[in-house]
Amino acid sequence: MITTGRFAPSPTGRMHLGNVFCALLSWLSAKSKGGEWRLRIEDLDPDRSRRDFALQLMDDLMWLGLPWDGEVVWQSQRSDVYEHYLKQLQETGLTYPCFCSRADIMATQAPHETDGRVVYAGTCRGKKLDEMAQNKPFATRFMVPNEDITFQDGHYGLQQVNLAKHCGDYVLRRKDGAWAYQLAVVVDDALMGITEVVRGRDLLLSTPQQLHLYRTLGFQEPTYFHHPLLVNENGQRLCKRDKSLDLSYLRRKHKNPDEIVGFLAFLAGILPESTPSKPQELLPLFDWQKVPTEDITACI
Ligand code: GLU
């Protein structure tokens, strides 16, 4: 079977070095196996996603020398598809409407037990639906079993997570009607024929939620490779606020994309030093074994 990888950015700002690192690793991982690499724009959040950011992102990928295969998939155009699979999940009896407000959910939290994560206490599970009759808006949640989900990450090894303890029943569709990332990512990766998911290790613990959906819907599971994050000198993850590392600044400073690609390949352990390179030239050198597992400080 041919390897099909993907890059699935959210167009909520200009790409920064951390996004480019993710794009480069997933491109190299798929292409070094002779595979395809698809692009999906994750523009589900109507308040934060912008089409101009998505178009800029495509221009940046081309500039960097990271072309994608096939049509670009825009999540904002796929509501009917998500609706279809939500129905299928509803028919299993494993979903339920949730009327809780954010304040209700926070009130049931014991933060010391969850490192700041929000674990839904199942307040609306099996509840008599008086609110339903009053036509109140509701989110749709998916029930999780109280058992461990295990999977082998290609880079971080065996992972084992109990969803009931980790997150509780999770949202498939928000109260405002927006589709949740977890549902959309699974449906799209499965229907796009993605066999290999490469992304930052901040999503490592979302993976069991996604696998639970894969297994319930009977989709073929992809292989996962999570990568270390790029962090700033203070050990904080790079984000869209670090303006000096976003591509609008970097494209002005480095007229040549090969400098940025070579620098990232050096950080990824693929090159012994930061030598200007084209992604294509890195293909024979790429090996997951060279990529560190600890986060990487990036100062350019
Ligand atoms: N859209 C997500 C992000 O930009 C990535 C989702 C994924 O790779 O599964 O963080």
PDB file of C-alpha atoms and ligand atoms in Angstrom:
ATOM      1  CA  MET A   1       0.000   0.000   0.000  1.00  0.00           C
ATOM      2  CA  ILE A   2       1.327   3.427  -0.891  1.00  0.00           C
ATOM      3  CA  THR A   3       2.151   5.710   2.058  1.00  0.00           C
ATOM      4  CA  THR A   4      -0.056   8.787   2.202  1.00  0.00           C
ATOM      5  CA  GLY A   5       0.931  11.494   4.646  1.00  0.00           C
ATOM      6  CA  ARG A   6      -0.671  14.852   5.228  1.00  0.00           C
ATOM      7  CA  PHE A   7      -0.228  18.322   6.686  1.00  0.00           C
ATOM      8  CA  ALA A   8      -3.333  19.691   8.387  1.00  0.00           C
ATOM      9  CA  PRO A   9      -2.752  23.277   9.520  1.00  0.00           C
ATOM     10  CA  SER A  10      -5.361  25.546  11.081  1.00  0.00           C
ATOM     11  CA  PRO A  11      -5.330  28.857   9.161  1.00  0.00           C
ATOM     12  CA  THR A  12      -5.470  31.121  12.198  1.00  0.00           C
ATOM     13  CA  GLY A  13      -2.298  33.128  11.522  1.00  0.00           C
ATOM     14  CA  ARG A  14       0.939  33.132   9.594  1.00  0.00           C
ATOM     15  CA  MET A  15       2.943  29.873   9.744  1.00  0.00           C
ATOM     16  CA  HIS A  16       5.815  29.939  12.195  1.00  0.00           C
ATOM     17  CA  LEU A  17       8.958  27.871  12.403  1.00  0.00           C
ATOM     18  CA  GLY A  18       7.201  25.157  14.455  1.00  0.00           C
ATOM     19  CA  ASN A  19       4.550  24.675  11.737  1.00  0.00           C
ATOM     20  CA  VAL A  20       7.241  24.507   9.061  1.00  0.00           C
ATOM     21  CA  PHE A  21       9.118  21.915  11.147  1.00  0.00           C
ATOM     22  CA  CYS A  22       5.946  19.782  11.216  1.00  0.00           C
ATOM     23  CA  ALA A  23       5.338  20.217   7.484  1.00  0.00           C
ATOM     24  CA  LEU A  24       8.956  19.330   6.640  1.00  0.00           C
ATOM     25  CA  LEU A  25       9.029  16.186   8.809  1.00  0.00           C
ATOM     26  CA  SER A  26       5.712  14.878   7.509  1.00  0.00           C
ATOM     27  CA  TRP A  27       6.719  15.644   3.893  1.00  0.00           C
ATOM     28  CA  LEU A  28      10.083  13.870   4.345  1.00  0.00           C
ATOM     29  CA  SER A  29       8.519  10.915   6.142  1.00  0.00           C
ATOM     30  CA  ALA A  30       5.962  10.288   3.375  1.00  0.00           C
ATOM     31  CA  LYS A  31       8.144  11.186   0.392  1.00  0.00           C
ATOM     32  CA  SER A  32      11.163   9.165   1.596  1.00  0.00           C
ATOM     33  CA  LYS A  33       8.887   6.106   1.332  1.00  0.00           C
ATOM     34  CA  GLY A  34       7.894   7.103  -2.197  1.00  0.00           C
ATOM     35  CA  GLY A  35       4.508   8.195  -0.883  1.00  0.00           C
ATOM     36  CA  GLU A  36       2.068  11.067  -1.371  1.00  0.00           C
ATOM     37  CA  TRP A  37       1.580  14.100   0.817  1.00  0.00           C
ATOM     38  CA  ARG A  38      -1.809  15.786   1.064  1.00  0.00           C
ATOM     39  CA  LEU A  39      -2.818  19.198   2.371  1.00  0.00           C
ATOM     40  CA  ARG A  40      -5.940  19.751   4.458  1.00  0.00           C
ATOM     41  CA  ILE A  41      -6.968  23.166   5.718  1.00  0.00           C
ATOM     42  CA  GLU A  42      -8.528  22.773   9.175  1.00  0.00           C
ATOM     43  CA  ASP A  43     -10.762  25.834   9.065  1.00  0.00           C
ATOM     44  CA  LEU A  44     -13.538  24.588  11.320  1.00  0.00           C
ATOM     45  CA  ASP A  45     -13.430  27.394  13.845  1.00  0.00           C
ATOM     46  CA  PRO A  46     -15.402  30.166  12.162  1.00  0.00           C
ATOM     47  CA  ASP A  47     -14.153  32.820  14.599  1.00  0.00           C
ATOM     48  CA  ARG A  48     -10.435  32.165  14.143  1.00  0.00           C
ATOM     49  CA  SER A  49      -9.938  30.728  10.639  1.00  0.00           C
ATOM     50  CA  ARG A  50      -9.295  33.004   7.666  1.00  0.00           C
ATOM     51  CA  ARG A  51      -9.120  32.180   3.979  1.00  0.00           C
ATOM     52  CA  ASP A  52      -6.287  34.659   3.377  1.00  0.00           C
ATOM     53  CA  PHE A  53      -4.175  32.875   5.995  1.00  0.00           C
ATOM     54  CA  ALA A  54      -4.852  29.564   4.204  1.00  0.00           C
ATOM     55  CA  LEU A  55      -3.833  31.006   0.825  1.00  0.00           C
ATOM     56  CA  GLN A  56      -0.697  32.503   2.352  1.00  0.00           C
ATOM     57  CA  LEU A  57       0.126  29.158   3.911  1.00  0.00           C
ATOM     58  CA  MET A  58      -0.057  27.458   0.505  1.00  0.00           C
ATOM     59  CA  ASP A  59       2.213  30.132  -0.937  1.00  0.00           C
ATOM     60  CA  ASP A  60       4.666  29.550   1.937  1.00  0.00           C
ATOM     61  CA  LEU A  61       4.702  25.775   1.359  1.00  0.00           C
ATOM     62  CA  MET A  62       5.446  26.270  -2.339  1.00  0.00           C
ATOM     63  CA  TRP A  63       8.173  28.791  -1.509  1.00  0.00           C
ATOM     64  CA  LEU A  64       9.752  26.295   0.896  1.00  0.00           C
ATOM     65  CA  GLY A  65       9.730  23.554  -1.757  1.00  0.00           C
ATOM     66  CA  LEU A  66       7.044  21.439  -0.092  1.00  0.00           C
ATOM     67  CA  PRO A  67       4.433  20.823  -2.817  1.00  0.00           C
ATOM     68  CA  TRP A  68       1.395  18.699  -1.953  1.00  0.00           C
ATOM     69  CA  ASP A  69      -0.377  16.062  -4.023  1.00  0.00           C
ATOM     70  CA  GLY A  70      -3.971  16.220  -5.211  1.00  0.00           C
ATOM     71  CA  GLU A  71      -6.706  18.668  -4.294  1.00  0.00           C
ATOM     72  CA  VAL A  72      -6.570  20.720  -1.118  1.00  0.00           C
ATOM     73  CA  VAL A  73      -9.285  19.624   1.331  1.00  0.00           C
ATOM     74  CA  TRP A  74     -11.094  22.419   3.180  1.00  0.00           C
ATOM     75  CA  GLN A  75     -12.853  21.230   6.311  1.00  0.00           C
ATOM     76  CA  SER A  76     -15.316  24.138   6.234  1.00  0.00           C
ATOM     77  CA  GLN A  77     -16.838  22.578   3.087  1.00  0.00           C
ATOM     78  CA  ARG A  78     -17.393  19.135   4.561  1.00  0.00           C
ATOM     79  CA  SER A  79     -20.263  19.607   6.975  1.00  0.00           C
ATOM     80  CA  ASP A  80     -22.430  17.006   5.168  1.00  0.00           C
ATOM     81  CA  VAL A  81     -19.721  14.385   5.530  1.00  0.00           C
ATOM     82  CA  TYR A  82     -19.333  15.013   9.268  1.00  0.00           C
ATOM     83  CA  GLU A  83     -23.130  14.968   9.640  1.00  0.00           C
ATOM     84  CA  HIS A  84     -23.242  11.522   8.021  1.00  0.00           C
ATOM     85  CA  TYR A  85     -20.676  10.047  10.416  1.00  0.00           C
ATOM     86  CA  LEU A  86     -22.185  11.758  13.441  1.00  0.00           C
ATOM     87  CA  LYS A  87     -25.480  10.020  12.563  1.00  0.00           C
ATOM     88  CA  GLN A  88     -23.656   6.724  12.336  1.00  0.00           C
ATOM     89  CA  LEU A  89     -22.197   7.296  15.805  1.00  0.00           C
ATOM     90  CA  GLN A  90     -25.587   8.328  17.176  1.00  0.00           C
ATOM     91  CA  GLU A  91     -27.013   5.021  15.946  1.00  0.00           C
ATOM     92  CA  THR A  92     -24.546   3.156  18.156  1.00  0.00           C
ATOM     93  CA  GLY A  93     -26.212   4.757  21.196  1.00  0.00           C
ATOM     94  CA  LEU A  94     -22.832   6.036  22.383  1.00  0.00           C
ATOM     95  CA  THR A  95     -23.563   9.747  21.986  1.00  0.00           C
ATOM     96  CA  TYR A  96     -25.701  12.082  24.040  1.00  0.00           C
ATOM     97  CA  PRO A  97     -26.672  15.743  24.149  1.00  0.00           C
ATOM     98  CA  CYS A  98     -24.856  17.857  26.723  1.00  0.00           C
ATOM     99  CA  PHE A  99     -26.310  21.105  28.024  1.00  0.00           C
ATOM    100  CA  CYS A 100     -23.466  21.964  30.413  1.00  0.00           C
ATOM    101  CA  SER A 101     -21.946  25.426  30.285  1.00  0.00           C
ATOM    102  CA  ARG A 102     -18.201  25.899  30.609  1.00  0.00           C
ATOM    103  CA  ALA A 103     -18.792  27.067  34.176  1.00  0.00           C
ATOM    104  CA  ASP A 104     -20.733  23.842  34.982  1.00  0.00           C
ATOM    105  CA  ILE A 105     -17.853  21.763  33.646  1.00  0.00           C
ATOM    106  CA  MET A 106     -15.182  23.720  35.513  1.00  0.00           C
ATOM    107  CA  ALA A 107     -17.180  23.403  38.745  1.00  0.00           C
ATOM    108  CA  THR A 108     -16.814  19.610  38.665  1.00  0.00           C
ATOM    109  CA  GLN A 109     -13.034  19.703  38.181  1.00  0.00           C
ATOM    110  CA  ALA A 110     -10.392  18.696  40.678  1.00  0.00           C
ATOM    111  CA  PRO A 111      -7.483  20.427  38.914  1.00  0.00           C
ATOM    112  CA  HIS A 112      -4.776  18.838  41.051  1.00  0.00           C
ATOM    113  CA  GLU A 113      -5.765  15.458  39.619  1.00  0.00           C
ATOM    114  CA  THR A 114      -5.589  16.489  35.983  1.00  0.00           C
ATOM    115  CA  ASP A 115      -2.537  18.778  35.421  1.00  0.00           C
ATOM    116  CA  GLY A 116      -4.918  21.494  34.258  1.00  0.00           C
ATOM    117  CA  ARG A 117      -6.663  19.262  31.733  1.00  0.00           C
ATOM    118  CA  VAL A 118     -10.438  19.380  31.666  1.00  0.00           C
ATOM    119  CA  VAL A 119     -12.022  16.001  32.337  1.00  0.00           C
ATOM    120  CA  TYR A 120     -15.756  15.938  31.684  1.00  0.00           C
ATOM    121  CA  ALA A 121     -17.541  14.367  34.641  1.00  0.00           C
ATOM    122  CA  GLY A 122     -20.365  12.871  32.562  1.00  0.00           C
ATOM    123  CA  THR A 123     -22.961  15.206  34.069  1.00  0.00           C
ATOM    124  CA  CYS A 124     -25.416  14.889  31.141  1.00  0.00           C
ATOM    125  CA  ARG A 125     -24.851  11.172  30.475  1.00  0.00           C
ATOM    126  CA  GLY A 126     -28.158   9.336  30.901  1.00  0.00           C
ATOM    127  CA  LYS A 127     -29.967  12.486  32.070  1.00  0.00           C
ATOM    128  CA  LYS A 128     -33.706  13.016  31.537  1.00  0.00           C
ATOM    129  CA  LEU A 129     -33.865  15.657  28.881  1.00  0.00           C
ATOM    130  CA  ASP A 130     -36.067  18.428  30.230  1.00  0.00           C
ATOM    131  CA  GLU A 131     -33.758  20.921  28.532  1.00  0.00           C
ATOM    132  CA  MET A 132     -34.354  19.201  25.199  1.00  0.00           C
ATOM    133  CA  ALA A 133     -38.020  20.050  25.425  1.00  0.00           C
ATOM    134  CA  GLN A 134     -37.105  23.677  26.079  1.00  0.00           C
ATOM    135  CA  ASN A 135     -35.153  23.833  22.826  1.00  0.00           C
ATOM    136  CA  LYS A 136     -31.882  24.774  24.496  1.00  0.00           C
ATOM    137  CA  PRO A 137     -28.716  24.438  22.404  1.00  0.00           C
ATOM    138  CA  PHE A 138     -26.605  21.401  23.189  1.00  0.00           C
ATOM    139  CA  ALA A 139     -23.245  19.871  22.367  1.00  0.00           C
ATOM    140  CA  THR A 140     -23.016  16.217  21.320  1.00  0.00           C
ATOM    141  CA  ARG A 141     -20.667  14.057  23.367  1.00  0.00           C
ATOM    142  CA  PHE A 142     -19.219  10.634  22.738  1.00  0.00           C
ATOM    143  CA  MET A 143     -19.095   8.155  25.634  1.00  0.00           C
ATOM    144  CA  VAL A 144     -15.695   6.718  26.440  1.00  0.00           C
ATOM    145  CA  PRO A 145     -15.071   3.325  28.013  1.00  0.00           C
ATOM    146  CA  ASN A 146     -13.263   3.036  31.347  1.00  0.00           C
ATOM    147  CA  GLU A 147     -10.418   1.053  29.854  1.00  0.00           C
ATOM    148  CA  ASP A 148      -6.960   1.645  28.403  1.00  0.00           C
ATOM    149  CA  ILE A 149      -6.477   2.415  24.732  1.00  0.00           C
ATOM    150  CA  THR A 150      -2.995   1.418  23.586  1.00  0.00           C
ATOM    151  CA  PHE A 151      -1.101   2.227  20.431  1.00  0.00           C
ATOM    152  CA  GLN A 152       2.443   2.205  19.149  1.00  0.00           C
ATOM    153  CA  ASP A 153       3.716   5.652  18.217  1.00  0.00           C
ATOM    154  CA  GLY A 154       6.399   5.423  15.522  1.00  0.00           C
ATOM    155  CA  HIS A 155       8.618   7.868  17.429  1.00  0.00           C
ATOM    156  CA  TYR A 156       7.558   7.799  21.101  1.00  0.00           C
ATOM    157  CA  GLY A 157       6.799   4.075  21.394  1.00  0.00           C
ATOM    158  CA  LEU A 158       3.980   2.376  23.243  1.00  0.00           C
ATOM    159  CA  GLN A 159       1.274   4.680  24.599  1.00  0.00           C
ATOM    160  CA  GLN A 160      -1.478   3.699  26.980  1.00  0.00           C
ATOM    161  CA  VAL A 161      -4.276   6.046  27.996  1.00  0.00           C
ATOM    162  CA  ASN A 162      -7.507   5.591  29.900  1.00  0.00           C
ATOM    163  CA  LEU A 163      -9.932   7.985  28.231  1.00  0.00           C
ATOM    164  CA  ALA A 164     -12.343   8.067  31.178  1.00  0.00           C
ATOM    165  CA  LYS A 165      -9.511   9.421  33.357  1.00  0.00           C
ATOM    166  CA  HIS A 166      -7.794  11.447  30.664  1.00  0.00           C
ATOM    167  CA  CYS A 167     -10.669  13.456  29.187  1.00  0.00           C
ATOM    168  CA  GLY A 168     -14.031  11.818  29.907  1.00  0.00           C
ATOM    169  CA  ASP A 169     -16.822  11.806  27.312  1.00  0.00           C
ATOM    170  CA  TYR A 170     -15.713  14.242  24.631  1.00  0.00           C
ATOM    171  CA  VAL A 171     -17.401  16.643  22.253  1.00  0.00           C
ATOM    172  CA  LEU A 172     -18.125  15.725  18.625  1.00  0.00           C
ATOM    173  CA  ARG A 173     -20.140  18.804  17.827  1.00  0.00           C
ATOM    174  CA  ARG A 174     -20.097  22.039  19.778  1.00  0.00           C
ATOM    175  CA  LYS A 175     -23.138  23.844  21.138  1.00  0.00           C
ATOM    176  CA  ASP A 176     -22.763  26.529  18.454  1.00  0.00           C
ATOM    177  CA  GLY A 177     -22.940  23.832  15.751  1.00  0.00           C
ATOM    178  CA  ALA A 178     -19.200  23.850  14.913  1.00  0.00           C
ATOM    179  CA  TRP A 179     -17.686  20.396  14.336  1.00  0.00           C
ATOM    180  CA  ALA A 180     -15.102  19.293  16.867  1.00  0.00           C
ATOM    181  CA  TYR A 181     -11.536  18.670  15.741  1.00  0.00           C
ATOM    182  CA  GLN A 182     -11.573  15.045  16.994  1.00  0.00           C
ATOM    183  CA  LEU A 183     -14.454  13.980  14.757  1.00  0.00           C
ATOM    184  CA  ALA A 184     -13.374  15.924  11.677  1.00  0.00           C
ATOM    185  CA  VAL A 185      -9.740  14.782  11.837  1.00  0.00           C
ATOM    186  CA  VAL A 186     -10.706  11.100  11.997  1.00  0.00           C
ATOM    187  CA  VAL A 187     -13.326  11.259   9.253  1.00  0.00           C
ATOM    188  CA  ASP A 188     -11.026  13.232   6.957  1.00  0.00           C
ATOM    189  CA  ASP A 189      -7.865  11.207   7.560  1.00  0.00           C
ATOM    190  CA  ALA A 190      -9.850   8.015   6.922  1.00  0.00           C
ATOM    191  CA  LEU A 191     -11.652   9.253   3.787  1.00  0.00           C
ATOM    192  CA  MET A 192      -8.509  10.856   2.356  1.00  0.00           C
ATOM    193  CA  GLY A 193      -6.761   7.485   2.682  1.00  0.00           C
ATOM    194  CA  ILE A 194      -4.111   8.830   5.066  1.00  0.00           C
ATOM    195  CA  THR A 195      -1.860   5.974   6.204  1.00  0.00           C
ATOM    196  CA  GLU A 196       0.636   8.039   8.198  1.00  0.00           C
ATOM    197  CA  VAL A 197      -0.027  10.959  10.536  1.00  0.00           C
ATOM    198  CA  VAL A 198       2.982  13.102  11.489  1.00  0.00           C
ATOM    199  CA  ARG A 199       2.386  15.960  13.925  1.00  0.00           C
ATOM    200  CA  GLY A 200       3.647  17.620  17.103  1.00  0.00           C
ATOM    201  CA  ARG A 201       3.779  15.686  20.348  1.00  0.00           C
ATOM    202  CA  ASP A 202       1.257  18.109  21.854  1.00  0.00           C
ATOM    203  CA  LEU A 203      -1.319  15.948  20.023  1.00  0.00           C
ATOM    204  CA  LEU A 204       0.088  12.636  21.292  1.00  0.00           C
ATOM    205  CA  LEU A 205      -2.641  12.357  23.910  1.00  0.00           C
ATOM    206  CA  SER A 206      -5.414  13.267  21.463  1.00  0.00           C
ATOM    207  CA  THR A 207      -4.530  10.168  19.482  1.00  0.00           C
ATOM    208  CA  PRO A 208      -6.330   7.645  21.758  1.00  0.00           C
ATOM    209  CA  GLN A 209      -9.533   9.701  21.419  1.00  0.00           C
ATOM    210  CA  GLN A 210      -9.123   9.516  17.664  1.00  0.00           C
ATOM    211  CA  LEU A 211      -8.350   5.790  17.712  1.00  0.00           C
ATOM    212  CA  HIS A 212     -11.488   5.193  19.746  1.00  0.00           C
ATOM    213  CA  LEU A 213     -13.457   6.862  16.930  1.00  0.00           C
ATOM    214  CA  TYR A 214     -11.559   4.886  14.251  1.00  0.00           C
ATOM    215  CA  ARG A 215     -12.400   1.651  16.044  1.00  0.00           C
ATOM    216  CA  THR A 216     -16.072   2.536  16.545  1.00  0.00           C
ATOM    217  CA  LEU A 217     -16.507   3.617  12.915  1.00  0.00           C
ATOM    218  CA  GLY A 218     -14.560   0.615  11.600  1.00  0.00           C
ATOM    219  CA  PHE A 219     -11.993   2.708   9.695  1.00  0.00           C
ATOM    220  CA  GLN A 220      -8.472   1.475   8.930  1.00  0.00           C
ATOM    221  CA  GLU A 221      -6.096   3.110  11.451  1.00  0.00           C
ATOM    222  CA  PRO A 222      -3.066   5.098  10.247  1.00  0.00           C
ATOM    223  CA  THR A 223       0.411   4.898  11.760  1.00  0.00           C
ATOM    224  CA  TYR A 224       1.287   7.832  14.014  1.00  0.00           C
ATOM    225  CA  PHE A 225       4.614   9.597  14.340  1.00  0.00           C
ATOM    226  CA  HIS A 226       4.659  12.474  16.806  1.00  0.00           C
ATOM    227  CA  HIS A 227       7.620  14.824  16.767  1.00  0.00           C
ATOM    228  CA  PRO A 228       9.264  16.966  19.462  1.00  0.00           C
ATOM    229  CA  LEU A 229       8.204  20.599  19.665  1.00  0.00           C
ATOM    230  CA  LEU A 230      10.333  23.616  18.926  1.00  0.00           C
ATOM    231  CA  VAL A 231      10.590  25.809  22.006  1.00  0.00           C
ATOM    232  CA  ASN A 232      11.976  29.289  22.665  1.00  0.00           C
ATOM    233  CA  GLU A 233      14.848  30.109  25.054  1.00  0.00           C
ATOM    234  CA  ASN A 234      12.380  29.973  27.971  1.00  0.00           C
ATOM    235  CA  GLY A 235      11.350  26.439  27.078  1.00  0.00           C
ATOM    236  CA  GLN A 236       7.930  27.608  25.847  1.00  0.00           C
ATOM    237  CA  ARG A 237       6.427  26.136  22.732  1.00  0.00           C
ATOM    238  CA  LEU A 238       6.732  28.421  19.692  1.00  0.00           C
ATOM    239  CA  CYS A 239       3.459  30.020  18.873  1.00  0.00           C
ATOM    240  CA  LYS A 240       1.966  32.601  16.594  1.00  0.00           C
ATOM    241  CA  ARG A 241       2.908  35.338  19.054  1.00  0.00           C
ATOM    242  CA  ASP A 242       6.652  34.757  18.492  1.00  0.00           C
ATOM    243  CA  LYS A 243       6.710  37.210  15.593  1.00  0.00           C
ATOM    244  CA  SER A 244      10.434  36.919  14.961  1.00  0.00           C
ATOM    245  CA  LEU A 245       9.891  33.264  14.026  1.00  0.00           C
ATOM    246  CA  ASP A 246       6.922  33.665  11.736  1.00  0.00           C
ATOM    247  CA  LEU A 247       7.332  33.270   8.022  1.00  0.00           C
ATOM    248  CA  SER A 248       6.568  36.845   7.091  1.00  0.00           C
ATOM    249  CA  TYR A 249       9.626  37.919   9.088  1.00  0.00           C
ATOM    250  CA  LEU A 250      11.728  34.903   8.065  1.00  0.00           C
ATOM    251  CA  ARG A 251      10.956  35.324   4.355  1.00  0.00           C
ATOM    252  CA  ARG A 252      12.131  38.922   4.514  1.00  0.00           C
ATOM    253  CA  LYS A 253      15.265  38.002   6.450  1.00  0.00           C
ATOM    254  CA  HIS A 254      16.208  34.861   4.512  1.00  0.00           C
ATOM    255  CA  LYS A 255      15.647  35.455   0.851  1.00  0.00           C
ATOM    256  CA  ASN A 256      16.504  31.818   0.263  1.00  0.00           C
ATOM    257  CA  PRO A 257      14.131  29.139   1.661  1.00  0.00           C
ATOM    258  CA  ASP A 258      16.978  26.601   1.665  1.00  0.00           C
ATOM    259  CA  GLU A 259      18.495  28.362   4.685  1.00  0.00           C
ATOM    260  CA  ILE A 260      15.329  27.768   6.697  1.00  0.00           C
ATOM    261  CA  VAL A 261      14.953  24.178   5.483  1.00  0.00           C
ATOM    262  CA  GLY A 262      18.627  23.422   6.247  1.00  0.00           C
ATOM    263  CA  PHE A 263      18.330  24.950   9.712  1.00  0.00           C
ATOM    264  CA  LEU A 264      15.225  22.856  10.510  1.00  0.00           C
ATOM    265  CA  ALA A 265      16.895  19.716   9.140  1.00  0.00           C
ATOM    266  CA  PHE A 266      19.817  20.423  11.467  1.00  0.00           C
ATOM    267  CA  LEU A 267      17.440  20.809  14.439  1.00  0.00           C
ATOM    268  CA  ALA A 268      15.770  17.537  13.425  1.00  0.00           C
ATOM    269  CA  GLY A 269      19.127  15.723  13.504  1.00  0.00           C
ATOM    270  CA  ILE A 270      19.029  15.070   9.752  1.00  0.00           C
ATOM    271  CA  LEU A 271      22.022  17.333   8.955  1.00  0.00           C
ATOM    272  CA  PRO A 272      25.171  17.573  11.120  1.00  0.00           C
ATOM    273  CA  GLU A 273      25.147  21.351  10.718  1.00  0.00           C
ATOM    274  CA  SER A 274      22.849  24.027   9.400  1.00  0.00           C
ATOM    275  CA  THR A 275      23.671  23.918   5.677  1.00  0.00           C
ATOM    276  CA  PRO A 276      21.240  25.428   3.136  1.00  0.00           C
ATOM    277  CA  SER A 277      19.322  22.527   1.572  1.00  0.00           C
ATOM    278  CA  LYS A 278      16.262  21.738  -0.494  1.00  0.00           C
ATOM    279  CA  PRO A 279      13.701  19.313   0.960  1.00  0.00           C
ATOM    280  CA  GLN A 280      14.309  17.040  -2.026  1.00  0.00           C
ATOM    281  CA  GLU A 281      18.027  16.779  -1.153  1.00  0.00           C
ATOM    282  CA  LEU A 282      17.184  15.641   2.371  1.00  0.00           C
ATOM    283  CA  LEU A 283      15.138  12.633   1.247  1.00  0.00           C
ATOM    284  CA  PRO A 284      18.015  10.109   1.224  1.00  0.00           C
ATOM    285  CA  LEU A 285      19.187  11.356   4.646  1.00  0.00           C
ATOM    286  CA  PHE A 286      15.842  11.221   6.413  1.00  0.00           C
ATOM    287  CA  ASP A 287      15.412   8.666   9.209  1.00  0.00           C
ATOM    288  CA  TRP A 288      13.122   8.922  12.251  1.00  0.00           C
ATOM    289  CA  GLN A 289      15.929   7.427  14.363  1.00  0.00           C
ATOM    290  CA  LYS A 290      17.906  10.655  13.909  1.00  0.00           C
ATOM    291  CA  VAL A 291      15.090  12.875  15.197  1.00  0.00           C
ATOM    292  CA  PRO A 292      15.354  13.650  18.924  1.00  0.00           C
ATOM    293  CA  THR A 293      12.473  12.935  21.300  1.00  0.00           C
ATOM    294  CA  GLU A 294      13.155  15.883  23.646  1.00  0.00           C
ATOM    295  CA  ASP A 295      11.852  19.300  22.667  1.00  0.00           C
ATOM    296  CA  ILE A 296      14.292  21.470  20.703  1.00  0.00           C
ATOM    297  CA  THR A 297      15.291  25.067  21.414  1.00  0.00           C
ATOM    298  CA  ALA A 298      15.089  27.101  18.219  1.00  0.00           C
ATOM    299  CA  CYS A 299      16.806  30.479  17.941  1.00  0.00           C
ATOM    300  CA  ILE A 300      17.310  31.635  14.393  1.00  0.00           C
TER     301      ILE A 300
HETATM  302  N1  GLU B   1      -4.980  21.489  12.795  1.00  0.00           N
HETATM  303  C1  GLU B   1      -4.122  21.049  13.850  1.00  0.00           C
HETATM  304  C2  GLU B   1      -3.110  22.130  14.161  1.00  0.00           C
HETATM  305  O1  GLU B   1      -2.835  22.986  13.325  1.00  0.00           O
HETATM  306  C3  GLU B   1      -3.327  19.809  13.508  1.00  0.00           C
HETATM  307  C4  GLU B   1      -4.146  18.613  13.509  1.00  0.00           C
HETATM  308  C5  GLU B   1      -3.424  17.308  13.207  1.00  0.00           C
HETATM  309  O2  GLU B   1      -2.329  17.324  12.641  1.00  0.00           O
HETATM  310  O3  GLU B   1      -4.023  16.282  13.505  1.00  0.00           O
HETATM  311  O4  GLU B   1      -2.590  22.132  15.264  1.00  0.00           O
END
